[in-house]
């Protein structure tokens, strides 16, 4: 560590210990919002089943994801909660994923069976995207075993098209996944992370005491390549893993996020690997990718160590126009918070930004950037929880751990305010999946999280400071229908904010596709600039805030709702 | 020979003395008290200096400094050796080992990839691993480049060449394997992996492992050498400390011996000086007494006779004649001269001391000082008077004279107290003033106090210089009664 890093680290310590934050937050001692647990009120009666029966099988530690999606295209975000199942030979209950339809009154209805999703599978992650551009979001469920692709019929039901789409016959230990249009042909392609080569039959015996089986770390298993499937446009997919340069049999991937690393308009990918170097796949515009993670300084920690990357998110958290990165890691490894530089490299600023130290004793999984207080600066939420339920016996950290919400003071300093926004959010949980979406249509972002072998939680964001937002839902025409890969930027008062329409991110989960800009108490924004994945740029001026807009590619913009 | 000029201060009856070496034929001197320090200076200069310890001490210092310099040089040399070992061997070795571990890690990654390629449980052709190999190749090349830079000097050119050739051969084999795979000859490619690539990777791994072992051995050797240096330095430290301790002990012993010798010399010198001073004082007093008596008896009688004869001659001259007037004038001059001679005689050695004793002399002397110096002196006598002979009385008188001289010249006091106490076993004289005290007086007065002490010792008594509660000074002379009558010159 050089002297500069050390001093920056000290600055970070000061910030986290309250010295820096006192000054930085002296004008806003109140976060300006509350997160209220409305899980029961909303009717989300869900409990994850890891299938744990004492066999200590590796997938039991990883939990399952969740998603906000508008499956019925009514403009209200619905909820999908993934689930595991009992292991063969240890059947005790039937457990399936749950699809909850938004009743538009703060309550949800379980429509799983009606939607045709009442299917048992050892579900892990979810990627929602309209791969066939019919206007209705389809669902890919990653599993231990065979992944499943469910096509949305547009009639409130889903059809399993796994085999028909060419995704069948592929058994693996898949984790996060995302839809993105890597060749910009207007069709969403599919990227799937795989963790390790694992099967129940070949589970490795690991033990802490030499007698009793315990969960293994990923070092005990061989890596597994991620998969990239190219959308042929006829409902089928072509495995281009090998030809695209994605193939890497050493990867142990858990999280994936889409970004435009080199600002060339072509989507790149960032993959968080567990105990292996992270991968930054740069899109070479010819259907191939090149891993530049080492050169970009994001493959390893500052000490040159491959950390246990879990969840990942990418966003313009410093409003510089270029996306930074957050990667959750194992406890004692801290969250990696990477700020981009003009030279295409990243610097881990976790310590000096105030994120490092508070996250040091947490084992983080899902993480998302969102503007929780709608002040115009993206904040960071991470959910935490250990993988070993007996960890307390050997170390002074808990299996259940408090989620964290790092409020961004717009000056590069974050402060964990989880304990200041209501007593429910900060309660320790064995957190895994995390997603955000505005389920109640009030313009702010609510939080959905899953826990391992436990309930899911829905936290409603209640703004108390009178801040406002602008929400934009994009509909692609030449571009993919979901406009995934579109860049949206607003300008107001001499500043700007940018968002990328993206799936994936976090851990095993997917947040809503509409983008949300917090604008504080402004009534209007000067400009809204959209760069569509197909290439064209559109600009809209003098828009009122406190509204949700729908923008159709090359067609114009309209107000959906006012809040 | 030492001489002293005595200058009588006008109207004060005290003297200032300056040492000089003027010849006798300059202005005629007025002899009175010869300052003691003038006499002692000559005495001290005449004494032999004895053997000085300084050369020995300087020699010891030089030896010690030389030892420190030599030891510092030795330590510096050892530290630079350590630094060299650290920089050139240990640090470089560590960096080299890190790069070798990186190479080994890359080779292991290749090994795992080749295992996966041969397992054929992936639905991909062998070319799928091409990008993975390229990534490893880039990292491996970088590691090899860095390793070559920091490779330890013990690495032989053959070893270096072997590593370079082996890596080149591996990649050549890998390229041929992927070329076969690209041509659809998966079976041949797999055979190539099994027969050639894996073997080359294993050989490379072994070579790197050997280098790591070699580095480890070098590190152990370096550690051993460092330990030896530390041990050697440790031994030298003990030796140096021991030698220094011995040098310090020897020097201390030598210093103690020298100091004892010096103190003995000083004591002898002091005794000689005291003896000499006392003899000088006694001689001085005898001489002064003789001169005083001669002046009083001889010149006094002559002048008295001259005066009488002039008176008679004047009576024979006619009344009112100029001769008679001139004779009367000469007679008056003779009388004045007689008075001056008697006064000088009294000043040199009060005849009263021998004729009337100490008590009467003080009765005369104290009012005289009071009058001449313009200070008030309270004089008290107590006890039953006993006889103090002239030999003892002159020293008591001189002490009183010096003490009052100090009061008038240095203390700044306008009042003094003189107490003469006849005690059963001793005689005590006290002179007290409330002026500036001895600290200031001693600086100004110098040798006077020494002379008083010598006189006290001559009488077998003691003299104390005290500070009264009310400030100022108190001189207390105490002599045994038996010494007041039968003291020895």
PDB file of C-alpha atoms in Angstrom, chain B residues 266-402:
ATOM      1  CA  UNK B 266      47.966  19.562  47.259  1.00  0.00           C
ATOM      2  CA  UNK B 267      47.750  18.803  50.982  1.00  0.00           C
ATOM      3  CA  UNK B 268      51.547  18.999  51.288  1.00  0.00           C
ATOM      4  CA  UNK B 269      51.594  22.189  49.314  1.00  0.00           C
ATOM      5  CA  UNK B 270      48.845  23.638  51.446  1.00  0.00           C
ATOM      6  CA  UNK B 271      50.725  22.727  54.597  1.00  0.00           C
ATOM      7  CA  UNK B 272      53.929  24.213  53.235  1.00  0.00           C
ATOM      8  CA  UNK B 273      52.091  27.266  52.123  1.00  0.00           C
ATOM      9  CA  UNK B 274      50.460  27.675  55.515  1.00  0.00           C
ATOM     10  CA  UNK B 275      53.728  27.163  57.307  1.00  0.00           C
ATOM     11  CA  UNK B 276      55.471  29.610  55.053  1.00  0.00           C
ATOM     12  CA  UNK B 277      52.689  32.123  55.367  1.00  0.00           C
ATOM     13  CA  UNK B 278      52.790  31.906  59.115  1.00  0.00           C
ATOM     14  CA  UNK B 279      56.558  32.310  59.090  1.00  0.00           C
ATOM     15  CA  UNK B 280      56.237  35.263  56.792  1.00  0.00           C
ATOM     16  CA  UNK B 281      53.598  36.816  58.995  1.00  0.00           C
ATOM     17  CA  UNK B 282      55.737  36.287  62.063  1.00  0.00           C
ATOM     18  CA  UNK B 283      58.782  37.644  60.273  1.00  0.00           C
ATOM     19  CA  UNK B 284      56.811  40.580  59.043  1.00  0.00           C
ATOM     20  CA  UNK B 285      55.500  41.351  62.498  1.00  0.00           C
ATOM     21  CA  UNK B 286      59.004  41.064  64.007  1.00  0.00           C
ATOM     22  CA  UNK B 287      60.383  43.368  61.342  1.00  0.00           C
ATOM     23  CA  UNK B 288      57.621  45.877  61.747  1.00  0.00           C
ATOM     24  CA  UNK B 289      57.963  45.781  65.493  1.00  0.00           C
ATOM     25  CA  UNK B 290      61.699  46.340  65.138  1.00  0.00           C
ATOM     26  CA  UNK B 291      61.261  49.219  62.698  1.00  0.00           C
ATOM     27  CA  UNK B 292      58.531  50.701  64.838  1.00  0.00           C
ATOM     28  CA  UNK B 293      60.673  50.509  67.941  1.00  0.00           C
ATOM     29  CA  UNK B 294      63.638  51.950  66.140  1.00  0.00           C
ATOM     30  CA  UNK B 295      61.557  54.822  64.866  1.00  0.00           C
ATOM     31  CA  UNK B 296      60.063  55.397  68.260  1.00  0.00           C
ATOM     32  CA  UNK B 297      63.192  55.003  70.314  1.00  0.00           C
ATOM     33  CA  UNK B 298      66.006  56.193  68.100  1.00  0.00           C
ATOM     34  CA  UNK B 299      64.447  58.804  65.883  1.00  0.00           C
ATOM     35  CA  UNK B 300      62.094  59.859  68.621  1.00  0.00           C
ATOM     36  CA  UNK B 301      64.915  60.498  71.065  1.00  0.00           C
ATOM     37  CA  UNK B 302      67.031  62.193  68.409  1.00  0.00           C
ATOM     38  CA  UNK B 303      64.209  64.443  67.377  1.00  0.00           C
ATOM     39  CA  UNK B 304      63.305  65.103  71.019  1.00  0.00           C
ATOM     40  CA  UNK B 305      66.920  66.012  71.665  1.00  0.00           C
ATOM     41  CA  UNK B 306      67.031  68.146  68.525  1.00  0.00           C
ATOM     42  CA  UNK B 307      63.878  69.893  69.627  1.00  0.00           C
ATOM     43  CA  UNK B 308      65.255  70.507  73.112  1.00  0.00           C
ATOM     44  CA  UNK B 309      68.509  71.808  71.768  1.00  0.00           C
ATOM     45  CA  UNK B 310      66.743  74.095  69.326  1.00  0.00           C
ATOM     46  CA  UNK B 311      64.596  75.385  72.185  1.00  0.00           C
ATOM     47  CA  UNK B 312      67.616  76.149  74.232  1.00  0.00           C
ATOM     48  CA  UNK B 313      69.366  77.768  71.268  1.00  0.00           C
ATOM     49  CA  UNK B 314      66.333  79.889  70.698  1.00  0.00           C
ATOM     50  CA  UNK B 315      66.386  81.077  74.242  1.00  0.00           C
ATOM     51  CA  UNK B 316      69.938  82.283  73.712  1.00  0.00           C
ATOM     52  CA  UNK B 317      68.952  84.299  70.675  1.00  0.00           C
ATOM     53  CA  UNK B 318      67.881  87.894  71.230  1.00  0.00           C
ATOM     54  CA  UNK B 319      64.245  88.424  71.886  1.00  0.00           C
ATOM     55  CA  UNK B 320      62.499  89.372  68.680  1.00  0.00           C
ATOM     56  CA  UNK B 321      65.461  88.634  66.475  1.00  0.00           C
ATOM     57  CA  UNK B 322      64.984  86.798  63.151  1.00  0.00           C
ATOM     58  CA  UNK B 323      67.292  84.031  64.395  1.00  0.00           C
ATOM     59  CA  UNK B 324      65.074  83.339  67.360  1.00  0.00           C
ATOM     60  CA  UNK B 325      62.031  83.180  65.096  1.00  0.00           C
ATOM     61  CA  UNK B 326      63.728  80.800  62.656  1.00  0.00           C
ATOM     62  CA  UNK B 327      64.959  78.574  65.479  1.00  0.00           C
ATOM     63  CA  UNK B 328      61.428  78.406  66.850  1.00  0.00           C
ATOM     64  CA  UNK B 329      60.168  77.491  63.407  1.00  0.00           C
ATOM     65  CA  UNK B 330      62.794  74.747  63.032  1.00  0.00           C
ATOM     66  CA  UNK B 331      61.918  73.553  66.503  1.00  0.00           C
ATOM     67  CA  UNK B 332      58.249  73.300  65.487  1.00  0.00           C
ATOM     68  CA  UNK B 333      59.236  71.360  62.341  1.00  0.00           C
ATOM     69  CA  UNK B 334      61.265  68.993  64.477  1.00  0.00           C
ATOM     70  CA  UNK B 335      58.278  68.561  66.768  1.00  0.00           C
ATOM     71  CA  UNK B 336      56.005  67.862  63.803  1.00  0.00           C
ATOM     72  CA  UNK B 337      58.483  65.356  62.425  1.00  0.00           C
ATOM     73  CA  UNK B 338      58.669  63.742  65.852  1.00  0.00           C
ATOM     74  CA  UNK B 339      54.884  63.462  65.914  1.00  0.00           C
ATOM     75  CA  UNK B 340      54.873  61.937  62.432  1.00  0.00           C
ATOM     76  CA  UNK B 341      57.602  59.468  63.324  1.00  0.00           C
ATOM     77  CA  UNK B 342      55.710  58.446  66.467  1.00  0.00           C
ATOM     78  CA  UNK B 343      52.519  58.150  64.457  1.00  0.00           C
ATOM     79  CA  UNK B 344      54.221  55.998  61.810  1.00  0.00           C
ATOM     80  CA  UNK B 345      55.790  53.885  64.516  1.00  0.00           C
ATOM     81  CA  UNK B 346      52.390  53.404  66.069  1.00  0.00           C
ATOM     82  CA  UNK B 347      50.919  52.443  62.745  1.00  0.00           C
ATOM     83  CA  UNK B 348      53.624  49.904  61.976  1.00  0.00           C
ATOM     84  CA  UNK B 349      53.417  48.294  65.331  1.00  0.00           C
ATOM     85  CA  UNK B 350      51.571  49.872  68.204  1.00  0.00           C
ATOM     86  CA  UNK B 351      54.084  50.094  70.993  1.00  0.00           C
ATOM     87  CA  UNK B 352      51.154  50.146  73.336  1.00  0.00           C
ATOM     88  CA  UNK B 353      50.626  46.468  72.659  1.00  0.00           C
ATOM     89  CA  UNK B 354      53.918  45.643  74.261  1.00  0.00           C
ATOM     90  CA  UNK B 355      53.718  48.283  76.929  1.00  0.00           C
ATOM     91  CA  UNK B 356      50.044  48.480  77.914  1.00  0.00           C
ATOM     92  CA  UNK B 357      48.587  45.275  76.503  1.00  0.00           C
ATOM     93  CA  UNK B 358      45.818  44.450  74.084  1.00  0.00           C
ATOM     94  CA  UNK B 359      42.935  45.880  76.068  1.00  0.00           C
ATOM     95  CA  UNK B 360      44.423  49.364  76.294  1.00  0.00           C
ATOM     96  CA  UNK B 361      45.509  49.263  72.654  1.00  0.00           C
ATOM     97  CA  UNK B 362      41.991  48.524  71.539  1.00  0.00           C
ATOM     98  CA  UNK B 363      40.695  51.293  73.820  1.00  0.00           C
ATOM     99  CA  UNK B 364      42.962  53.621  71.844  1.00  0.00           C
ATOM    100  CA  UNK B 365      42.617  52.060  68.411  1.00  0.00           C
ATOM    101  CA  UNK B 366      38.826  51.762  68.075  1.00  0.00           C
ATOM    102  CA  UNK B 367      38.066  55.470  68.674  1.00  0.00           C
ATOM    103  CA  UNK B 368      40.917  56.240  66.255  1.00  0.00           C
ATOM    104  CA  UNK B 369      39.284  54.119  63.503  1.00  0.00           C
ATOM    105  CA  UNK B 370      35.912  55.613  64.389  1.00  0.00           C
ATOM    106  CA  UNK B 371      37.328  59.039  63.907  1.00  0.00           C
ATOM    107  CA  UNK B 372      39.367  58.284  60.794  1.00  0.00           C
ATOM    108  CA  UNK B 373      36.790  56.117  58.948  1.00  0.00           C
ATOM    109  CA  UNK B 374      33.739  58.024  60.076  1.00  0.00           C
ATOM    110  CA  UNK B 375      31.741  55.030  61.303  1.00  0.00           C
ATOM    111  CA  UNK B 376      30.137  54.295  64.636  1.00  0.00           C
ATOM    112  CA  UNK B 377      31.748  51.429  66.467  1.00  0.00           C
ATOM    113  CA  UNK B 378      30.149  49.974  69.564  1.00  0.00           C
ATOM    114  CA  UNK B 379      32.895  48.420  71.622  1.00  0.00           C
ATOM    115  CA  UNK B 380      32.088  45.978  74.401  1.00  0.00           C
ATOM    116  CA  UNK B 381      34.344  44.165  76.716  1.00  0.00           C
ATOM    117  CA  UNK B 382      33.233  41.365  78.937  1.00  0.00           C
ATOM    118  CA  UNK B 383      34.686  38.752  81.182  1.00  0.00           C
ATOM    119  CA  UNK B 384      37.604  38.882  83.494  1.00  0.00           C
ATOM    120  CA  UNK B 385      40.563  40.329  81.631  1.00  0.00           C
ATOM    121  CA  UNK B 386      43.744  38.357  81.555  1.00  0.00           C
ATOM    122  CA  UNK B 387      47.148  39.176  80.228  1.00  0.00           C
ATOM    123  CA  UNK B 388      47.711  38.887  76.492  1.00  0.00           C
ATOM    124  CA  UNK B 389      51.336  39.286  75.609  1.00  0.00           C
ATOM    125  CA  UNK B 390      52.568  41.368  72.713  1.00  0.00           C
ATOM    126  CA  UNK B 391      53.258  38.425  70.418  1.00  0.00           C
ATOM    127  CA  UNK B 392      49.689  37.221  70.594  1.00  0.00           C
ATOM    128  CA  UNK B 393      48.175  40.648  70.833  1.00  0.00           C
ATOM    129  CA  UNK B 394      49.649  41.832  67.526  1.00  0.00           C
ATOM    130  CA  UNK B 395      47.751  39.044  65.669  1.00  0.00           C
ATOM    131  CA  UNK B 396      44.500  39.829  67.462  1.00  0.00           C
ATOM    132  CA  UNK B 397      45.124  43.475  66.704  1.00  0.00           C
ATOM    133  CA  UNK B 398      45.838  42.709  63.024  1.00  0.00           C
ATOM    134  CA  UNK B 399      42.655  40.609  62.733  1.00  0.00           C
ATOM    135  CA  UNK B 400      40.669  43.452  64.233  1.00  0.00           C
ATOM    136  CA  UNK B 401      42.450  45.877  61.937  1.00  0.00           C
ATOM    137  CA  UNK B 402      41.623  43.743  58.852  1.00  0.00           C
TER     138      UNK B 402
END
